[in-house]
CSV table of C-alpha atoms in Angstrom, one decimal:
chain,number,residue,atom,x,y,z
L,1,MET,CA,-1.0,11.0,-16.2
L,2,ILE,CA,1.2,8.5,-14.5
L,3,VAL,CA,-0.4,7.2,-11.3
L,4,THR,CA,0.6,4.8,-8.5
L,5,THR,CA,-2.4,3.0,-7.2
L,6,LYS,CA,-3.5,-0.2,-5.5
L,7,ALA,CA,-5.8,-2.3,-7.6
L,8,ILE,CA,-7.9,-5.5,-7.5
L,9,VAL,CA,-8.0,-7.5,-10.7
L,10,ILE,CA,-11.6,-8.2,-11.8
L,11,SER,CA,-11.1,-10.1,-15.0
L,12,SER,CA,-8.6,-10.8,-17.9
L,13,LEU,CA,-9.4,-11.6,-21.5
L,14,ARG,CA,-6.9,-13.0,-24.0
L,15,TYR,CA,-6.6,-10.8,-27.1
L,16,ALA,CA,-4.9,-11.8,-30.3
L,17,GLU,CA,-2.0,-14.3,-29.8
L,18,ALA,CA,-0.1,-12.8,-26.9
L,19,ASP,CA,-2.0,-9.9,-25.4
L,20,LEU,CA,-4.3,-9.6,-22.4
L,21,ILE,CA,-7.0,-7.0,-21.7
L,22,VAL,CA,-7.2,-6.7,-17.9
L,23,SER,CA,-10.0,-5.0,-16.0
L,24,CYS,CA,-9.0,-3.7,-12.5
L,25,PHE,CA,-10.8,-1.8,-9.8
L,26,THR,CA,-8.3,0.8,-8.8
L,27,GLU,CA,-8.2,2.8,-5.6
L,28,VAL,CA,-7.6,6.2,-7.3
L,29,ASP,CA,-9.7,6.0,-10.5
L,30,GLY,CA,-12.2,3.2,-10.0
L,31,MET,CA,-12.6,0.7,-12.9
L,32,LYS,CA,-9.9,0.7,-15.5
L,33,SER,CA,-9.1,-1.6,-18.4
L,34,TYR,CA,-5.5,-2.1,-19.6
L,35,MET,CA,-3.9,-3.6,-22.7
L,36,LEU,CA,-1.0,-5.8,-21.8
L,37,ARG,CA,1.0,-6.3,-25.0
L,38,ASN,CA,2.9,-9.6,-25.5
L,39,ILE,CA,2.5,-10.6,-21.9
L,40,LEU,CA,1.7,-14.2,-22.8
L,41,LYS,CA,5.0,-14.6,-24.6
L,42,SER,CA,7.3,-12.5,-22.6
L,43,LYS,CA,9.4,-14.2,-19.9
L,44,LYS,CA,11.7,-11.2,-19.0
L,45,GLY,CA,9.3,-8.3,-18.7
L,46,LYS,CA,8.2,-6.6,-15.5
L,47,LEU,CA,4.6,-7.8,-15.9
L,48,ARG,CA,3.8,-11.5,-15.3
L,49,THR,CA,0.6,-13.3,-16.3
L,50,SER,CA,0.4,-14.7,-12.8
L,51,PHE,CA,-0.1,-11.2,-11.4
L,52,PHE,CA,-3.5,-10.9,-13.1
L,53,GLN,CA,-5.5,-13.7,-11.7
L,54,PRO,CA,-9.0,-12.7,-10.6
L,55,LEU,CA,-9.1,-10.7,-7.3
L,56,SER,CA,-5.3,-10.4,-7.1
L,57,GLN,CA,-4.3,-7.4,-5.1
L,58,LEU,CA,-1.7,-5.3,-6.8
L,59,GLU,CA,0.1,-2.0,-6.8
L,60,LEU,CA,0.3,-0.5,-10.2
L,61,ILE,CA,2.3,2.2,-11.9
L,62,ALA,CA,0.1,3.1,-14.8
L,63,ASN,CA,-0.6,5.7,-17.4
L,64,HIS,CA,-4.2,6.8,-17.0
L,65,LYS,CA,-5.4,9.0,-19.9
L,66,ASN,CA,-9.0,8.9,-18.5
L,67,LYS,CA,-10.5,9.1,-22.0
L,68,GLY,CA,-12.5,5.9,-21.8
L,69,THR,CA,-9.8,4.0,-23.8
L,70,LEU,CA,-7.6,1.1,-22.8
L,71,GLU,CA,-4.8,2.3,-20.4
L,72,TYR,CA,-1.2,1.2,-20.0
L,73,ILE,CA,0.6,-0.5,-17.1
L,74,LYS,CA,4.3,0.3,-16.7
L,75,GLU,CA,4.9,-1.8,-13.5
L,76,ALA,CA,3.0,-4.1,-11.2
L,77,LYS,CA,3.6,-6.0,-8.0
L,78,ILE,CA,1.6,-8.1,-5.7
L,79,VAL,CA,0.8,-6.3,-2.4
L,80,TYR,CA,-1.0,-9.2,-0.8
L,81,PRO,CA,0.1,-12.7,-1.7
L,82,TYR,CA,-2.8,-15.0,-1.2
L,83,GLN,CA,-2.2,-18.3,0.6
L,84,THR,CA,-5.2,-20.3,-0.4
L,85,LEU,CA,-7.6,-18.2,-2.6
L,86,HIS,CA,-6.3,-19.4,-5.9
L,87,SER,CA,-5.3,-23.0,-4.9
L,88,ASP,CA,-8.3,-24.2,-2.8
L,89,VAL,CA,-11.1,-25.5,-5.1
L,90,LEU,CA,-14.0,-24.2,-3.1
L,91,LYS,CA,-12.4,-20.8,-2.6
L,92,SER,CA,-11.5,-20.6,-6.3
L,93,SER,CA,-15.2,-21.1,-7.2
L,94,LEU,CA,-16.0,-18.1,-4.9
L,95,VAL,CA,-13.3,-16.1,-6.6
L,96,MET,CA,-14.9,-16.6,-10.0
L,97,PHE,CA,-18.3,-15.8,-8.6
L,98,CYS,CA,-17.2,-12.6,-6.9
L,99,SER,CA,-15.2,-11.4,-9.9
L,100,GLU,CA,-18.3,-11.9,-12.1
L,101,ILE,CA,-20.4,-10.0,-9.7
L,102,LEU,CA,-18.0,-7.1,-9.6
L,103,LYS,CA,-17.6,-7.0,-13.3
L,104,SER,CA,-21.4,-6.8,-13.7
L,105,THR,CA,-21.9,-4.2,-11.0
L,106,ILE,CA,-19.0,-1.8,-10.9
L,107,LYS,CA,-18.9,0.4,-14.0
L,108,GLU,CA,-17.7,3.9,-12.9
L,109,GLU,CA,-14.2,5.3,-13.6
L,110,GLU,CA,-14.2,7.2,-10.4
L,111,PRO,CA,-12.7,6.6,-6.9
L,112,ASN,CA,-14.7,4.8,-4.3
L,113,PRO,CA,-12.1,4.2,-1.5
L,114,GLN,CA,-14.7,2.7,0.9
L,115,LEU,CA,-15.7,0.1,-1.6
L,116,PHE,CA,-12.0,-0.6,-2.4
L,117,GLN,CA,-11.2,-1.1,1.3
L,118,PHE,CA,-14.2,-3.4,1.8
L,119,LEU,CA,-13.2,-5.6,-1.2
L,120,SER,CA,-9.6,-5.7,-0.1
L,121,TYR,CA,-10.5,-6.8,3.5
L,122,ALA,CA,-13.2,-9.3,2.4
L,123,PHE,CA,-10.8,-11.2,0.1
L,124,GLN,CA,-8.0,-11.2,2.6
L,125,TRP,CA,-10.5,-12.6,5.2
L,126,LEU,CA,-11.6,-15.3,2.8
L,127,ASP,CA,-8.0,-16.2,2.1
L,128,LEU,CA,-7.2,-16.7,5.8
L,129,HIS,CA,-10.3,-18.6,7.1
L,130,GLU,CA,-11.6,-22.1,6.7
L,131,THR,CA,-15.3,-21.6,7.7
L,132,TYR,CA,-16.9,-19.7,4.8
L,133,ALA,CA,-19.9,-21.6,3.5
L,134,ASN,CA,-22.1,-18.5,3.6
L,135,PHE,CA,-19.4,-16.0,2.5
L,136,HIS,CA,-21.1,-15.2,-0.8
L,137,ILE,CA,-24.4,-14.3,0.9
L,138,LEU,CA,-22.8,-11.9,3.3
L,139,PHE,CA,-20.6,-10.5,0.5
L,140,LEU,CA,-23.6,-9.7,-1.7
L,141,LEU,CA,-25.5,-8.1,1.1
L,142,LYS,CA,-22.6,-5.9,2.2
L,143,LEU,CA,-21.6,-5.1,-1.4
L,144,SER,CA,-25.1,-3.7,-2.0
L,145,GLN,CA,-24.4,-1.0,0.7
L,146,TYR,CA,-21.4,0.3,-1.3
L,147,LEU,CA,-23.4,0.2,-4.5
L,148,GLY,CA,-26.2,2.2,-3.1
L,149,PHE,CA,-29.1,-0.2,-2.7
L,150,TYR,CA,-28.7,-1.8,0.7
L,151,PRO,CA,-32.1,-3.1,1.9
L,152,ASP,CA,-34.0,-1.2,4.5
L,153,ASP,CA,-33.9,-3.4,7.6
L,154,SER,CA,-35.9,-1.1,9.9
L,155,ASN,CA,-38.9,-3.6,9.8
L,156,VAL,CA,-36.8,-6.7,9.6
L,157,ASP,CA,-39.3,-8.6,11.9
L,158,TYR,CA,-42.0,-8.4,9.2
L,159,PRO,CA,-42.5,-11.7,7.2
L,160,TYR,CA,-42.3,-10.4,3.6
L,161,PHE,CA,-39.3,-9.0,1.7
L,162,ASN,CA,-40.2,-6.8,-1.2
L,163,ILE,CA,-37.3,-7.2,-3.7
L,164,GLN,CA,-38.4,-4.1,-5.7
L,165,GLU,CA,-38.6,-1.8,-2.7
L,166,GLY,CA,-35.8,-3.4,-0.8
L,167,SER,CA,-37.8,-3.4,2.4
L,168,PHE,CA,-39.6,-5.8,4.8
L,169,GLU,CA,-43.3,-5.6,4.9
L,170,LYS,CA,-46.1,-6.8,7.1
L,171,GLN,CA,-48.5,-7.9,4.4
L,172,PHE,CA,-48.2,-9.4,0.9
L,173,ASN,CA,-48.5,-6.6,-1.6
L,174,ASP,CA,-47.6,-7.8,-5.1
L,175,HIS,CA,-45.5,-10.4,-7.0
L,176,PHE,CA,-42.4,-8.6,-5.7
L,177,SER,CA,-43.1,-9.9,-2.1
L,178,GLU,CA,-41.1,-12.9,-1.0
L,179,GLU,CA,-41.5,-15.0,2.1
L,180,GLY,CA,-40.3,-18.3,3.4
L,181,PRO,CA,-37.1,-19.9,4.8
L,182,GLU,CA,-34.8,-17.8,2.5
L,183,VAL,CA,-36.3,-14.5,3.8
L,184,GLU,CA,-35.9,-15.7,7.4
L,185,ALA,CA,-32.3,-16.7,6.6
L,186,LEU,CA,-31.5,-13.4,5.0
L,187,LYS,CA,-32.6,-11.6,8.1
L,188,GLN,CA,-29.8,-13.3,10.0
L,189,PHE,CA,-27.1,-11.6,8.0
L,190,PHE,CA,-28.1,-8.1,8.9
L,191,ASN,CA,-25.7,-6.5,11.4
L,192,GLN,CA,-23.2,-9.4,10.9
L,193,ASP,CA,-19.6,-9.0,9.8
L,194,PHE,CA,-17.0,-11.5,8.6
L,195,SER,CA,-15.9,-12.3,12.1
L,196,THR,CA,-19.3,-13.4,13.3
L,197,PHE,CA,-21.3,-14.7,10.3
L,198,SER,CA,-19.9,-18.3,10.6
L,199,GLU,CA,-22.3,-18.7,13.5
L,200,ILE,CA,-25.2,-18.8,11.0
L,201,LYS,CA,-26.1,-22.3,10.1
L,202,LEU,CA,-28.1,-23.0,6.9
L,203,GLN,CA,-29.3,-26.1,5.3
L,204,LYS,CA,-28.2,-26.6,1.7
L,205,GLN,CA,-31.6,-25.8,0.1
L,206,THR,CA,-32.0,-22.7,2.2
L,207,ARG,CA,-28.5,-21.4,1.3
L,208,THR,CA,-29.2,-21.8,-2.4
L,209,ALA,CA,-32.6,-20.1,-2.1
L,210,THR,CA,-31.2,-17.2,-0.1
L,211,LEU,CA,-28.4,-16.7,-2.6
L,212,ASN,CA,-31.0,-16.7,-5.5
L,213,LEU,CA,-33.1,-14.2,-3.5
L,214,LEU,CA,-30.2,-11.8,-3.4
L,215,LEU,CA,-29.3,-12.3,-7.0
L,216,ASN,CA,-32.9,-11.5,-8.0
L,217,TYR,CA,-32.6,-8.4,-5.8
L,218,TYR,CA,-29.5,-7.4,-7.7
L,219,HIS,CA,-31.3,-7.8,-11.0
L,220,TYR,CA,-33.9,-5.2,-9.9
L,221,HIS,CA,-31.4,-2.7,-8.5
L,222,SER,CA,-28.2,-3.0,-10.5
L,223,GLN,CA,-28.5,-1.9,-14.2
L,224,GLY,CA,-27.3,-4.5,-16.6
L,225,PHE,CA,-26.7,-7.1,-13.9
L,226,LYS,CA,-26.1,-10.6,-15.2
L,227,THR,CA,-26.4,-13.8,-13.3
L,228,PRO,CA,-22.8,-15.2,-13.0
L,229,LYS,CA,-22.0,-18.1,-15.2
L,230,SER,CA,-20.1,-19.6,-12.3
L,231,LEU,CA,-23.3,-19.9,-10.2
L,232,ALA,CA,-24.0,-23.4,-11.2
L,233,VAL,CA,-20.5,-24.6,-10.3
L,234,LEU,CA,-20.6,-22.7,-7.0
L,235,GLN,CA,-24.0,-24.2,-6.0
L,236,GLN,CA,-22.8,-27.7,-6.9
L,237,LEU,CA,-19.6,-27.4,-4.8
L,238,PHE,CA,-21.3,-25.9,-1.8
L,239,ASN,CA,-24.2,-28.3,-1.9
């Protein structure tokens, strides 16, 4: 079936000498993977390699057979040209981190328009703003809501955060209970959005510990989750 859909590029992998396998999160059909034949050699085709950088926001005309096989893109165009996301070194590290997170957590070939709108807005926000040191922490927290395991913050004043239960607790229960500066930092991100979170000020060690806390939380709640390879680079640049 030929579809026209917005899409966010998640990853691309070189295949053979001139082909790319590109994974995209589409607005109409969720995650899709496409075979782009000879794109690395072609200079006159409708598809350009530059279109398929991680997190690029595109409009696709594609053939979706929906049989779990590689699909085919007929046409593509950029619908939101980023100004800084792929050229700024710090933002580029966040791009790689976020794309790895999404590749590890979004598996379904089914529409999730609320998640799509969240991602589209988040990356456009990052592109346009210059204060974003804690972006990845808020991004992970908000993403968990769309993935179905947002923490229960009804007892957010309690000192312990149970990463298995995803809730705050008054007393230490087992080895899943976490406490300390990273838990107190995490509490600050609840009820925040991208227009207000820049007011949160964290020391370098606390930011790293809070990020690791959220990644451990993802390990318990997202099947097959893998720690991003870009994490080390990200932490080095933001520290």
